[in-house]
Short mmCIF file of C-alpha atoms and ligand atoms in Angstrom, two decimals:
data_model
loop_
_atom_site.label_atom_id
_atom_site.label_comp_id
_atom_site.label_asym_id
_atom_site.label_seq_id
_atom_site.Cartn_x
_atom_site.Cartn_y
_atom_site.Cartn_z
CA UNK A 1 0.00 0.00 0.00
CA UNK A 2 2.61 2.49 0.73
CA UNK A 3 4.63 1.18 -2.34
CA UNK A 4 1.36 2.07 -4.28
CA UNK A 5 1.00 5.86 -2.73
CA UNK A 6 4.67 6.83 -3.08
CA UNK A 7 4.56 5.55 -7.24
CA UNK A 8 1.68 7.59 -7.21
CA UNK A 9 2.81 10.58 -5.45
CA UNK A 10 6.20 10.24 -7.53
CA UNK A 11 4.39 9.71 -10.99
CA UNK A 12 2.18 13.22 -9.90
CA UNK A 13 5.83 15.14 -9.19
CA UNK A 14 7.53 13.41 -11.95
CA UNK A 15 4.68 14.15 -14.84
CA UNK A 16 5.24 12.29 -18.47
CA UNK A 17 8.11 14.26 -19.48
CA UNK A 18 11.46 13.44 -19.01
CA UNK A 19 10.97 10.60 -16.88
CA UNK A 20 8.31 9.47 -19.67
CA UNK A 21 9.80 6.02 -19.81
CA UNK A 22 9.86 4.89 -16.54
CA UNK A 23 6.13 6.86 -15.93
CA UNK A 24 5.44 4.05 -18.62
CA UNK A 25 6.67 1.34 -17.05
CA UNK A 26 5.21 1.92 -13.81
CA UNK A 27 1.58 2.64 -15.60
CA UNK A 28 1.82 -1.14 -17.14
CA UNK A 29 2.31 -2.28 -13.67
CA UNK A 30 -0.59 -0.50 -12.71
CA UNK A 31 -2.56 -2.09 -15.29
CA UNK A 32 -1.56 -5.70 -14.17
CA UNK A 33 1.40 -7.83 -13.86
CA UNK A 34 4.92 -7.66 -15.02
CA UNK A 35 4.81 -9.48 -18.39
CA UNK A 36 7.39 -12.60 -17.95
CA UNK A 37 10.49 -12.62 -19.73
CA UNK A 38 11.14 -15.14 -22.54
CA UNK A 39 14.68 -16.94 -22.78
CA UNK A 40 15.26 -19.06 -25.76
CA UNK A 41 18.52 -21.41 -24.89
CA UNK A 42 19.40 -23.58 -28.24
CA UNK A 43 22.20 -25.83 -28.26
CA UNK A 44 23.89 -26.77 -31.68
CA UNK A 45 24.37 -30.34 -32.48
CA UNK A 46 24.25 -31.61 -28.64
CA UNK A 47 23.53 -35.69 -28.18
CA UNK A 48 20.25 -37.09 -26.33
CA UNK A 49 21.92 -38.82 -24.30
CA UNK A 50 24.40 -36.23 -23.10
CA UNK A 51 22.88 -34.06 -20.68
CA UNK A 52 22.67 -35.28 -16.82
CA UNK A 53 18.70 -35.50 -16.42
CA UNK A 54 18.88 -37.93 -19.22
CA UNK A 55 21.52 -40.11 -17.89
CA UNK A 56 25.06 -38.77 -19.25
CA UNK A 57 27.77 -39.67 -16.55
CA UNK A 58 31.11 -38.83 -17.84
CA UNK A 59 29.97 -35.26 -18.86
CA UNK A 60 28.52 -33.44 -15.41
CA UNK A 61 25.40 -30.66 -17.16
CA UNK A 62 24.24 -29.34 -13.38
CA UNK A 63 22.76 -25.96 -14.54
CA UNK A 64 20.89 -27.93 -17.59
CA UNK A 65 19.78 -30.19 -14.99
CA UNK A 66 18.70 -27.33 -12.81
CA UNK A 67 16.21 -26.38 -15.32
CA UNK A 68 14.32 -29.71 -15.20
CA UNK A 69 14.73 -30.38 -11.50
CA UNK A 70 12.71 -26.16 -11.73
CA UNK A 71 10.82 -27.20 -14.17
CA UNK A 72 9.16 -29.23 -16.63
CA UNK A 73 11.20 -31.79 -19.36
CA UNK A 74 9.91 -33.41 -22.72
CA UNK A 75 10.54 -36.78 -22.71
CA UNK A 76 8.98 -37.04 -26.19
CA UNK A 77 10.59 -33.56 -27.12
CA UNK A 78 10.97 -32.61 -30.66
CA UNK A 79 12.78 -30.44 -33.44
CA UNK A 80 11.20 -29.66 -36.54
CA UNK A 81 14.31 -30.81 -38.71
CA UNK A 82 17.53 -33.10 -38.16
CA UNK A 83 19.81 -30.09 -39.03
CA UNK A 84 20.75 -26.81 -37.79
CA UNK A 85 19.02 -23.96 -40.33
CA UNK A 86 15.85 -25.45 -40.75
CA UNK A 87 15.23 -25.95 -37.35
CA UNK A 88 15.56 -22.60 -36.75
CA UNK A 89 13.32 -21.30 -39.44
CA UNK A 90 10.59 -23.26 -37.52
CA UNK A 91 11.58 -22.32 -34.24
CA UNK A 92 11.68 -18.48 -35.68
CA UNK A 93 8.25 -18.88 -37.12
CA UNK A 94 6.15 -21.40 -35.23
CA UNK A 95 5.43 -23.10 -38.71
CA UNK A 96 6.47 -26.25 -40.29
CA UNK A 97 9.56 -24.66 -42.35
CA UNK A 98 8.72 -26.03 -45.68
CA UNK A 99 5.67 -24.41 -45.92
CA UNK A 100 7.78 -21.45 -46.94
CA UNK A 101 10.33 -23.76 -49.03
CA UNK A 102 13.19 -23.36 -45.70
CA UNK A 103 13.69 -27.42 -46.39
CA UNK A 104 17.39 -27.70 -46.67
CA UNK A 105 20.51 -26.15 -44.40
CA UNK A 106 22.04 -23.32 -46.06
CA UNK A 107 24.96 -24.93 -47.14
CA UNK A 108 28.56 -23.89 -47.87
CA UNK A 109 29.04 -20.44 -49.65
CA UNK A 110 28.79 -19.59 -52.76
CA UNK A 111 25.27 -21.30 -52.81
CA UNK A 112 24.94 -19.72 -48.81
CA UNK A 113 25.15 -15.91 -50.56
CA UNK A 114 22.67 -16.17 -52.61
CA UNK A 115 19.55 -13.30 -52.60
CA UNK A 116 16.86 -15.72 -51.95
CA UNK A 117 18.56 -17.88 -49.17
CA UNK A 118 17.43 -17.04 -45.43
CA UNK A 119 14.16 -16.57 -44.32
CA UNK A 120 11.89 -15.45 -46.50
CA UNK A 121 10.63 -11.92 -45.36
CA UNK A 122 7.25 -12.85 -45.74
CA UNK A 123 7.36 -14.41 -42.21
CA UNK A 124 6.82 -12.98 -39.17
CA UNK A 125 9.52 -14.01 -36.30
CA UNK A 126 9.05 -14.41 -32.71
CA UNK A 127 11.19 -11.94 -32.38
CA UNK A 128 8.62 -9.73 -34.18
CA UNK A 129 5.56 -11.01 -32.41
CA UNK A 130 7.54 -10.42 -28.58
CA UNK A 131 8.60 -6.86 -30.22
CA UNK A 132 4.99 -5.77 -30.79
CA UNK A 133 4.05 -7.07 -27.49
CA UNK A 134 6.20 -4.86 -25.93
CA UNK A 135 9.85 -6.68 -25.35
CA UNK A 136 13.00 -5.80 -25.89
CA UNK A 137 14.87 -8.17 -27.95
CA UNK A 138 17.93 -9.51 -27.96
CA UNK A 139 19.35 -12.28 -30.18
CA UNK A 140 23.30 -14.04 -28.96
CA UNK A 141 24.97 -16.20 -30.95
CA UNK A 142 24.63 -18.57 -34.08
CA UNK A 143 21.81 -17.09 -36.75
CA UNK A 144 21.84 -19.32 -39.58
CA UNK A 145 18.84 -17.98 -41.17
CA UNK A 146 21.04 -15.65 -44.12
CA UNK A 147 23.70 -13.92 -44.84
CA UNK A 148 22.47 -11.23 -46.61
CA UNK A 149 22.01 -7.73 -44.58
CA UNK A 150 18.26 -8.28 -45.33
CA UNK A 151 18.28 -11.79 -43.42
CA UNK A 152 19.91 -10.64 -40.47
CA UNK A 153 18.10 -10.49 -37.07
CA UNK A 154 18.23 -6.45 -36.55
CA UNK A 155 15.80 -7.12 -39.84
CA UNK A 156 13.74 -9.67 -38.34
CA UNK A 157 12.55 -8.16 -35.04
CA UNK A 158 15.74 -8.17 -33.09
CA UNK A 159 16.66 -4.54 -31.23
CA UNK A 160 19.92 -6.40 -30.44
CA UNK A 161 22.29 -9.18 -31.90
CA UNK A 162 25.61 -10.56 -31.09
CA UNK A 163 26.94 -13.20 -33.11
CA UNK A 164 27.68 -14.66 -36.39
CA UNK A 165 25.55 -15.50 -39.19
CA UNK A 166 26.05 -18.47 -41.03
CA UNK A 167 26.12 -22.18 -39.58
CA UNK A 168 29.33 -22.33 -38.07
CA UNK A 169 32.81 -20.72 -36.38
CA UNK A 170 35.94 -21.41 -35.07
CA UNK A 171 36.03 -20.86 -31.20
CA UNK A 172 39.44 -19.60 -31.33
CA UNK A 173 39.80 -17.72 -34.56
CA UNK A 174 37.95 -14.70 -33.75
CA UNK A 175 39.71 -12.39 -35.91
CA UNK A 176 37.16 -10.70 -38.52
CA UNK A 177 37.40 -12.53 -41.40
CA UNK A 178 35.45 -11.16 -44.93
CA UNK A 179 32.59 -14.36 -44.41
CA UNK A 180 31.37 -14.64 -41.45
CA UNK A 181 32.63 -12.24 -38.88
CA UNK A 182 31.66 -11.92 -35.66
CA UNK A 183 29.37 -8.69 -35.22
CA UNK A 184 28.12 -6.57 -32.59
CA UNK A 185 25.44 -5.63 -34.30
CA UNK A 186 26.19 -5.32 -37.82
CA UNK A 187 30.06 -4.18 -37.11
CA UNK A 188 32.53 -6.70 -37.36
CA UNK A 189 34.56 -7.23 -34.16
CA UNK A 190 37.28 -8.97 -33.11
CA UNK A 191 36.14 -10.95 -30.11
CA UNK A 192 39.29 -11.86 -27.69
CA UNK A 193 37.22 -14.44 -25.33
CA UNK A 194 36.25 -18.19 -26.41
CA UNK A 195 33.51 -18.10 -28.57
CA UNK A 196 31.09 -20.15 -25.87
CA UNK A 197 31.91 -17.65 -23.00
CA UNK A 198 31.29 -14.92 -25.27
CA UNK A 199 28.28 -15.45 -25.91
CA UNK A 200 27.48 -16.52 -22.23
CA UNK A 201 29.05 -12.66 -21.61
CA UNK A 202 26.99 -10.47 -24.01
CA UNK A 203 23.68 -13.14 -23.11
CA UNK A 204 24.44 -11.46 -19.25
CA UNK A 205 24.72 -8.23 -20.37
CA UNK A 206 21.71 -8.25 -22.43
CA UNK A 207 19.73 -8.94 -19.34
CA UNK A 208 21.41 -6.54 -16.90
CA UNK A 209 20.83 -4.13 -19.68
CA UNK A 210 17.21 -4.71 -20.09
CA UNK A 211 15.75 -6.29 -16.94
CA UNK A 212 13.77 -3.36 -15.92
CA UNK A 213 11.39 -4.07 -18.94
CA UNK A 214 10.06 -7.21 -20.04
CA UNK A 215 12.60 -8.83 -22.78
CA UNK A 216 12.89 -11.37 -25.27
CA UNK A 217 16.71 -12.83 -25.18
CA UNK A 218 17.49 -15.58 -27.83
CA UNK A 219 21.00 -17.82 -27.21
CA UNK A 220 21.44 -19.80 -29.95
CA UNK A 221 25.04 -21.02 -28.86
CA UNK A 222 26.96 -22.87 -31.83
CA UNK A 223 28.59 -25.48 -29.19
CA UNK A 224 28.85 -28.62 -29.38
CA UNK A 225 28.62 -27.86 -32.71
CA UNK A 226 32.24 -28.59 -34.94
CA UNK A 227 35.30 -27.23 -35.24
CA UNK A 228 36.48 -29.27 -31.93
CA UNK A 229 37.97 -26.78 -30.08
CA UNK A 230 38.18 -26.10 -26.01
CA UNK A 231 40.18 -23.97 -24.19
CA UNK A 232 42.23 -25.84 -20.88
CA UNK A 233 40.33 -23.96 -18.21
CA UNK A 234 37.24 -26.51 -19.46
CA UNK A 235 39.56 -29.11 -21.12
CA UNK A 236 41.49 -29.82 -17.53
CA UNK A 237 38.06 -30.99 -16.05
CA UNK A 238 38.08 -34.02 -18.42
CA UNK A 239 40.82 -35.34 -17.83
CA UNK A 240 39.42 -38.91 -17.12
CA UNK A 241 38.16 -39.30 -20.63
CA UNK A 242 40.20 -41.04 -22.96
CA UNK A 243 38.88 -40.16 -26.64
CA UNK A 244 40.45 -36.94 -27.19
CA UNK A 245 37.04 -35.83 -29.32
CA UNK A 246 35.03 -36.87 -26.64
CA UNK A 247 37.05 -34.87 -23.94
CA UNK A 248 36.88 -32.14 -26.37
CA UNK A 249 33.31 -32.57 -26.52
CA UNK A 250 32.71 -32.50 -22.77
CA UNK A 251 34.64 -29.16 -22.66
CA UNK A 252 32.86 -27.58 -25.16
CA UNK A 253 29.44 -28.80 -23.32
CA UNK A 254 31.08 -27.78 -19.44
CA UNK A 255 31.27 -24.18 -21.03
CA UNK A 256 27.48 -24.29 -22.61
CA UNK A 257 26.57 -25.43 -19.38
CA UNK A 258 28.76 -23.00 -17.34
CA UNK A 259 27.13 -19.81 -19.37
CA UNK A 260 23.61 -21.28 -18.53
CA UNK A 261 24.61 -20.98 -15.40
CA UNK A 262 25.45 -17.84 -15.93
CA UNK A 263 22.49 -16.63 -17.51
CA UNK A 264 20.10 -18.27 -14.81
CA UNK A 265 22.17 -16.18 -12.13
CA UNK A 266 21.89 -13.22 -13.93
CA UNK A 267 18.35 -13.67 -13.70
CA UNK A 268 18.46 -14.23 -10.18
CA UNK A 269 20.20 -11.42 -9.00
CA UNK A 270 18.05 -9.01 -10.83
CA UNK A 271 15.34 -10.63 -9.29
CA UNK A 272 13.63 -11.98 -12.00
CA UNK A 273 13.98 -15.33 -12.00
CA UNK A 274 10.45 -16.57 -11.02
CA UNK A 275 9.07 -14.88 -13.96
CA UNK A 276 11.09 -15.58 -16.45
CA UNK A 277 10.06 -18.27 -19.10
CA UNK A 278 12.96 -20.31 -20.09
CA UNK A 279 13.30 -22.66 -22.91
CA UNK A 280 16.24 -25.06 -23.75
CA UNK A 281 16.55 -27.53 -26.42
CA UNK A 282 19.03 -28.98 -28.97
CA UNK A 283 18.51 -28.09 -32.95
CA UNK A 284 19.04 -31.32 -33.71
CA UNK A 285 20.12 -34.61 -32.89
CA UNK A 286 23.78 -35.29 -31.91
CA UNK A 287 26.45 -36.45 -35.04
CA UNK A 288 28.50 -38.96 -33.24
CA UNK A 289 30.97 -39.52 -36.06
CA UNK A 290 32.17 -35.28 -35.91
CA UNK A 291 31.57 -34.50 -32.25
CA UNK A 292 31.71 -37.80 -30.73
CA UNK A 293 28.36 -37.04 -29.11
CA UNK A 294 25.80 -39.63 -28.05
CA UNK A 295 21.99 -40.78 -28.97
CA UNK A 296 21.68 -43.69 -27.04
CA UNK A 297 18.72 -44.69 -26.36
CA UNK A 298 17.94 -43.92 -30.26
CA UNK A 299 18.27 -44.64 -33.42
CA UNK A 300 21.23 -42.80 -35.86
CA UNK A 301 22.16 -39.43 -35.86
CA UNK A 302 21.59 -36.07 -37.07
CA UNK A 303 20.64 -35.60 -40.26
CA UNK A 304 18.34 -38.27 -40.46
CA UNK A 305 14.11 -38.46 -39.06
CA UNK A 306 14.99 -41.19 -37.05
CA UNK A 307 14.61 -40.01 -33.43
CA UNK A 308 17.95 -39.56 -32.74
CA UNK A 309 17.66 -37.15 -35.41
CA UNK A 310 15.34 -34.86 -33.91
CA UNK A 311 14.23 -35.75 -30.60
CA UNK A 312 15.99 -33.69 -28.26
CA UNK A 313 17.01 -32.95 -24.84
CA UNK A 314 14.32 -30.37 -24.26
CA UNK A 315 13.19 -28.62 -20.66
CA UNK A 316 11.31 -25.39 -19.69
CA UNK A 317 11.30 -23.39 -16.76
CA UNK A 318 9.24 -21.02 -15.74
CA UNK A 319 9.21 -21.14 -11.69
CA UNK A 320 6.17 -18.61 -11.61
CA UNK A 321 3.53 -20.53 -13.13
CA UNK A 322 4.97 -23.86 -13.85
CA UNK A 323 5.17 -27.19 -11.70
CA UNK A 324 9.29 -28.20 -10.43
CA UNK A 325 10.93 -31.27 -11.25
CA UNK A 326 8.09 -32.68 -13.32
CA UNK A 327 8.36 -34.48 -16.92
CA UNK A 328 5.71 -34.12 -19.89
CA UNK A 329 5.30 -36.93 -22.04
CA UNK A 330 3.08 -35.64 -24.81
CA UNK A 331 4.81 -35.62 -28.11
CA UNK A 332 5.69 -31.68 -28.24
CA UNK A 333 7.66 -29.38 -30.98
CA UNK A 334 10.19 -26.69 -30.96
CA UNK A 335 7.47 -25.09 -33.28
CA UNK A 336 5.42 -24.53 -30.14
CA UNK A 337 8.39 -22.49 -28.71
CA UNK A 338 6.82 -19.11 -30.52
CA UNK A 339 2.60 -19.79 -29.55
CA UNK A 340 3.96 -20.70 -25.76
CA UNK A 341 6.01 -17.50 -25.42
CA UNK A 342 3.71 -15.43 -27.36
CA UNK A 343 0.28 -16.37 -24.60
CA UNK A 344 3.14 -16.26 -21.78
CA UNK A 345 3.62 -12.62 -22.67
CA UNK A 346 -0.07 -11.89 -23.69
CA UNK A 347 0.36 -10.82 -27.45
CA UNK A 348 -1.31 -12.01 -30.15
CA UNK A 349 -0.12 -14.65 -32.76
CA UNK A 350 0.40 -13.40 -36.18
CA UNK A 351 -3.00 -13.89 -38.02
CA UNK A 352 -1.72 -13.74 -41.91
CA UNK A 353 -1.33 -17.69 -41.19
CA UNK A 354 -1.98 -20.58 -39.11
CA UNK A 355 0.75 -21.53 -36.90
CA UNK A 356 1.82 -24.99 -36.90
CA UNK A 357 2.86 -25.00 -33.14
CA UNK A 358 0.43 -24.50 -29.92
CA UNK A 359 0.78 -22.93 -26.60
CA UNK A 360 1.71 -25.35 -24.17
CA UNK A 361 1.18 -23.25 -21.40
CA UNK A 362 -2.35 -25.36 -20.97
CA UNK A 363 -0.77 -28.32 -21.08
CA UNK A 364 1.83 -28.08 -19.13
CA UNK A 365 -0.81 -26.69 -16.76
CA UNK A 366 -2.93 -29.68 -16.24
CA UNK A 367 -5.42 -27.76 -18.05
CA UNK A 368 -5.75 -29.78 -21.23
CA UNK A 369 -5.20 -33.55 -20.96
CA UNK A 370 -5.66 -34.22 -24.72
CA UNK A 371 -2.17 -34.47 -26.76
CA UNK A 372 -1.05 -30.84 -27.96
CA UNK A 373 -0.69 -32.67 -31.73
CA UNK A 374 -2.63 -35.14 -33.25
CA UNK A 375 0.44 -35.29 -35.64
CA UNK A 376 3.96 -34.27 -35.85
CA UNK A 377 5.61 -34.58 -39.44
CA UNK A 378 9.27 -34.23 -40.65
CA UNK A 379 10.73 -33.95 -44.18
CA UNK A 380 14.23 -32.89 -45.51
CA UNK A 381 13.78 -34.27 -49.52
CA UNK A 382 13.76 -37.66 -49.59
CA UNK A 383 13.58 -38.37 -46.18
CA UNK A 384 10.03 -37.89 -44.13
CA UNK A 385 8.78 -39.03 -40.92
CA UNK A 386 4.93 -39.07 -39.41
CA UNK A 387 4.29 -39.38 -35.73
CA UNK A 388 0.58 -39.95 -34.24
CA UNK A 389 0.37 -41.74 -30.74
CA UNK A 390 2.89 -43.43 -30.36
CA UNK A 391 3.55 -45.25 -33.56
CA UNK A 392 6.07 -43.57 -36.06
CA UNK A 393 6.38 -43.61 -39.53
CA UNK A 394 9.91 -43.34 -41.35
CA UNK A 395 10.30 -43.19 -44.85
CA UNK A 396 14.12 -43.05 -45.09
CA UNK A 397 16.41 -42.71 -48.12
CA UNK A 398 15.43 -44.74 -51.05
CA UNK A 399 13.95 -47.33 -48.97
CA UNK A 400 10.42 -48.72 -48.31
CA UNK A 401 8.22 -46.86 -45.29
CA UNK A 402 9.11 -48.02 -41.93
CA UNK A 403 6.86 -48.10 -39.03
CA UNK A 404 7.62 -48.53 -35.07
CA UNK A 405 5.70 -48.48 -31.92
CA UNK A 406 7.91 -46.02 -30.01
CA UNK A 407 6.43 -47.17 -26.77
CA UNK A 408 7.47 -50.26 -26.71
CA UNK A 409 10.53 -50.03 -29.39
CA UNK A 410 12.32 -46.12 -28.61
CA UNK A 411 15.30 -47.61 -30.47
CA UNK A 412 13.53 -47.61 -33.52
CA UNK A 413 14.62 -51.55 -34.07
CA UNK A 414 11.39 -53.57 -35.18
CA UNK A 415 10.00 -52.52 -37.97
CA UNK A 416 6.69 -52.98 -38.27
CA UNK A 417 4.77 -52.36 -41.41
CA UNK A 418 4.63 -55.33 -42.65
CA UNK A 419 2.74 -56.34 -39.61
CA UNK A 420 -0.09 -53.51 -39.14
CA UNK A 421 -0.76 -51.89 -42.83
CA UNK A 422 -3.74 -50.55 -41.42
CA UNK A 423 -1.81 -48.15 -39.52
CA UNK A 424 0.71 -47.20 -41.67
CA UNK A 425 -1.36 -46.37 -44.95
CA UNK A 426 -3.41 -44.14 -41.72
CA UNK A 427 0.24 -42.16 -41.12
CA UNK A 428 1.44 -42.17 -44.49
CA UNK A 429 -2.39 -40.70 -45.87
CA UNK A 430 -1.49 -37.55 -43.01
CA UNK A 431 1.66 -37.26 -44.31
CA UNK A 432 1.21 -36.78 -47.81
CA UNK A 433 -1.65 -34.42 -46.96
CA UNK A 434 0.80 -32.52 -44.90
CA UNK A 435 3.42 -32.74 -47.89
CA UNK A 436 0.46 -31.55 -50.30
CA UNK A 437 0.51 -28.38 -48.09
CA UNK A 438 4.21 -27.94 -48.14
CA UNK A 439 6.14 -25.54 -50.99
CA UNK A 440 9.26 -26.76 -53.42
CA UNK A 441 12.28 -25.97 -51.47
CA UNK A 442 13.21 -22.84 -51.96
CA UNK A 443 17.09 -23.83 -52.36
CA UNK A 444 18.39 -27.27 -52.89
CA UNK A 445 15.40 -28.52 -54.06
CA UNK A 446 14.85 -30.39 -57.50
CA UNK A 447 18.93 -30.68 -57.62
CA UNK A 448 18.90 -31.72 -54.07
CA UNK A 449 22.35 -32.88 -54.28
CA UNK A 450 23.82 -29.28 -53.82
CA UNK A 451 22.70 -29.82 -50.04
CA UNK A 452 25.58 -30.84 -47.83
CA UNK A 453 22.53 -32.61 -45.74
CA UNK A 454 21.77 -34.52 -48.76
CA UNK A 455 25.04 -36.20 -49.42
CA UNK A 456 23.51 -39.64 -48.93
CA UNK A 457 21.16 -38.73 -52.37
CA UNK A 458 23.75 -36.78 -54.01
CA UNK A 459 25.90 -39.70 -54.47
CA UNK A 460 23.13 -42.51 -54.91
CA UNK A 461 22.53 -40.04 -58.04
CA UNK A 462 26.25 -40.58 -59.25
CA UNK A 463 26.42 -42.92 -62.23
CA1 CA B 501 22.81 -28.20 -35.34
#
């Protein structure tokens, strides 16, 4: 009560005018609660298996694991595509990705350069949906959704970035180099830190910066992502593991981890914890062959719709509304990441076009105890996917459809179409209705093979 007479009294003295911002702020709090902030964590390339909550022992993930034992992890928890760019055009958009021809990874450059490769302006970002809601937003780390000035995320509803561009960089090599610098903003700079504590820096910053008005802070780190590289300060903790990748590995995942840490205490000293929505997943499955990461329980590797492909360590916290230390079991999307945050923070979805994800928030809630997806489907060209319940649907390269009860079979092992055609002519009639909805890919589409993803078909196409 006296809080509420001395804003007034101080709002009366200090008028609209040069204190016009903070008169603002304290007006929305008049009008209702603090909107939460959003915090978008994405991990590049990081194994199923390799976080703590979902078993990993030689690689210690406590502040990960503080987010589930806070809040609520996906065991059925999904990406929208078993690479990097893709996923993120989803995740950006809330829509299946190839409904706007974003099928394939950008690839190398020249191809990478071109005009028409990033996300199409036509879409509306989450970062443009929190913006008009009110936040401030921020976006650290690894874009991957264009090159070109009109792609990057200052154009696509971001007040703030810090990063690099394309789908990959050196830890170490942080000099500014003509392809893919790394920019404050839109300047080239020459970072001096390692890349992963960098980022973990400037994702602090951002929220000591803005964390007297609701905000919007994307971290897209590029670890575990290649070029193996760790610096000895994270290196020296792993000394027990023998397979120099794998110890490389762990040290690039002990300083993801670290700056998560980080980021969660940043929140916590400015008080803001509680309301803070935050969001973690992987873009994709884990390559074992590059990084040395693990799937186990699941079947193959990124870059394929098998699940360990694209289902994903994936947790949210947010210790104001949500249940701790609970799991959700429902087959969920990183498509949903955009709806969720947008009811969290009250706006309104864009309405030019249906979303493809939902708001969880219900859900998660005990609200709604129907699925949040009758269907989830995956394609990246030849390859496709269908899930509904709990049976699966796999059409992989150049071979017959596959189907598996993931219940009963997460490994993916017994294939079982030949068995029950009745349910997989029901999964593969939703999925080519889905794929009659979907656009030609925009880049790497009828000559696939120009898509490092598509390797496999490139050289099946070799005479
Ligand atoms: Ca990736």
């Amino acid at each position: 009560m006296l809080g509420e007479m001395k804003r007034r009294d101080f709002l009366a003295c200090a008028g609209v005018g040069a204190l016009g911002l903070l008169a603002r702020r304290l007006g929305a709090a008049e009008a209702g609660p603090r909107k939460p902030n959003v915090v978008v964590i994405v991990a590049d390339d990081l194994g199923y298996a390799d976080v703590g909550v979902h078993g990993c022992k030689d690689i210690p993930t406590p502040h990960i694991d503080s987010l589930a034992a806070n809040g609520v992890r996906f065991t059925n928890g999904y990406v929208s595509c078993p690479v990097c760019s893709p996923t993120r055009a989803g995740l950006m958009t809330g829509r299946y990705q190839q409904r706007f021809g974003y099928e394939f990874n950008t690839g190398p450059p020249p191809g990478s350069l071109g005009e028409h490769v990033g996300l199409p302006l036509s879409e509306t970002t989450i970062a443009d949906a929190l913006k008009a809601a009110g936040y401030a937003t921020g976006a650290v780390g690894k874009w991957h959704l264009g090159m070109r000035p009109k792609y990057h995320p200052m154009k696509r509803g971001f007040d703030e970035f810090f990063g690099f561009q394309h789908g990959g960089h050196s830890y170490l090599k942080l000099a500014p180099d003509d392809y893919s610098p790394i920019l404050r903003g839109t300047e080239p700079v020459h970072e001096q830190e390692y890349l992963t504590d960098a980022f973990s820096r400037e994702a602090v910053a951002f929220i000591e910066r803005r964390k007297a008005e609701p905000f919007f802070l994307y971290l897209a780190y590029n670890a575990v992502h290649t070029p193996m590289e760790a610096t000895a300060k994270y290196l020296d903790r792993f000394k027990a593991i023998a397979n120099p990748k794998r110890r490389t590995y762990a040290a690039m995942l002990a300083a993801m981890d670290d700056g998560i840490g980080r980021v969660l205490a940043a929140l916590r000293e400015a008080g803001i914890e509680e309301n803070t929505l935050v969001v973690f997943f992987s873009d994709n499955g884990g390559p074992p062959a590059a990084n040395a990461s693990r799937n186990d329980p699941l079947r193959a590797s990124k870059g394929t719709v098998y699940e360990g492909g694209i289902r994903v360590p994936f947790i949210v916290q947010w210790k104001a509304q949500l249940a701790a230390g609970k799991t959700y079991d429902q087959p969920v999307i990183s498509l949903d990441v955009l709806p969720t945050a947008l009811a969290a923070a009250g706006g309104k979805p864009p309405a030019e076009r249906p979303l493809d994800g939902v708001n969880l928030l219900p859900f998660l809630k005990g609200a709604q105890a129907t699925p949040p997806h009758e269907s989830l489907f995956w394609r990246m060209g030849a390859q496709a996917a269908a899930r509904k319940g709990n049976w699966k649907l796999v059409q992989a390269r150049g071979g017959q459809a596959e189907l598996y009860d993931l219940a009963a079979d997460i490994g993916e092992k017994t294939d079982l179409a030949a068995q029950k055609p009745d349910v997989l002519k029901d999964l593969a009639d939703a999925l080519a209705k889905w794929q009659a909805e979907l656009k030609e890919p925009l880049w790497g589409g009828p000559q696939r093979g120009k898509d490092p993803a598509d390797k496999g078909r490139r050289n099946k196409g070799k005479k």
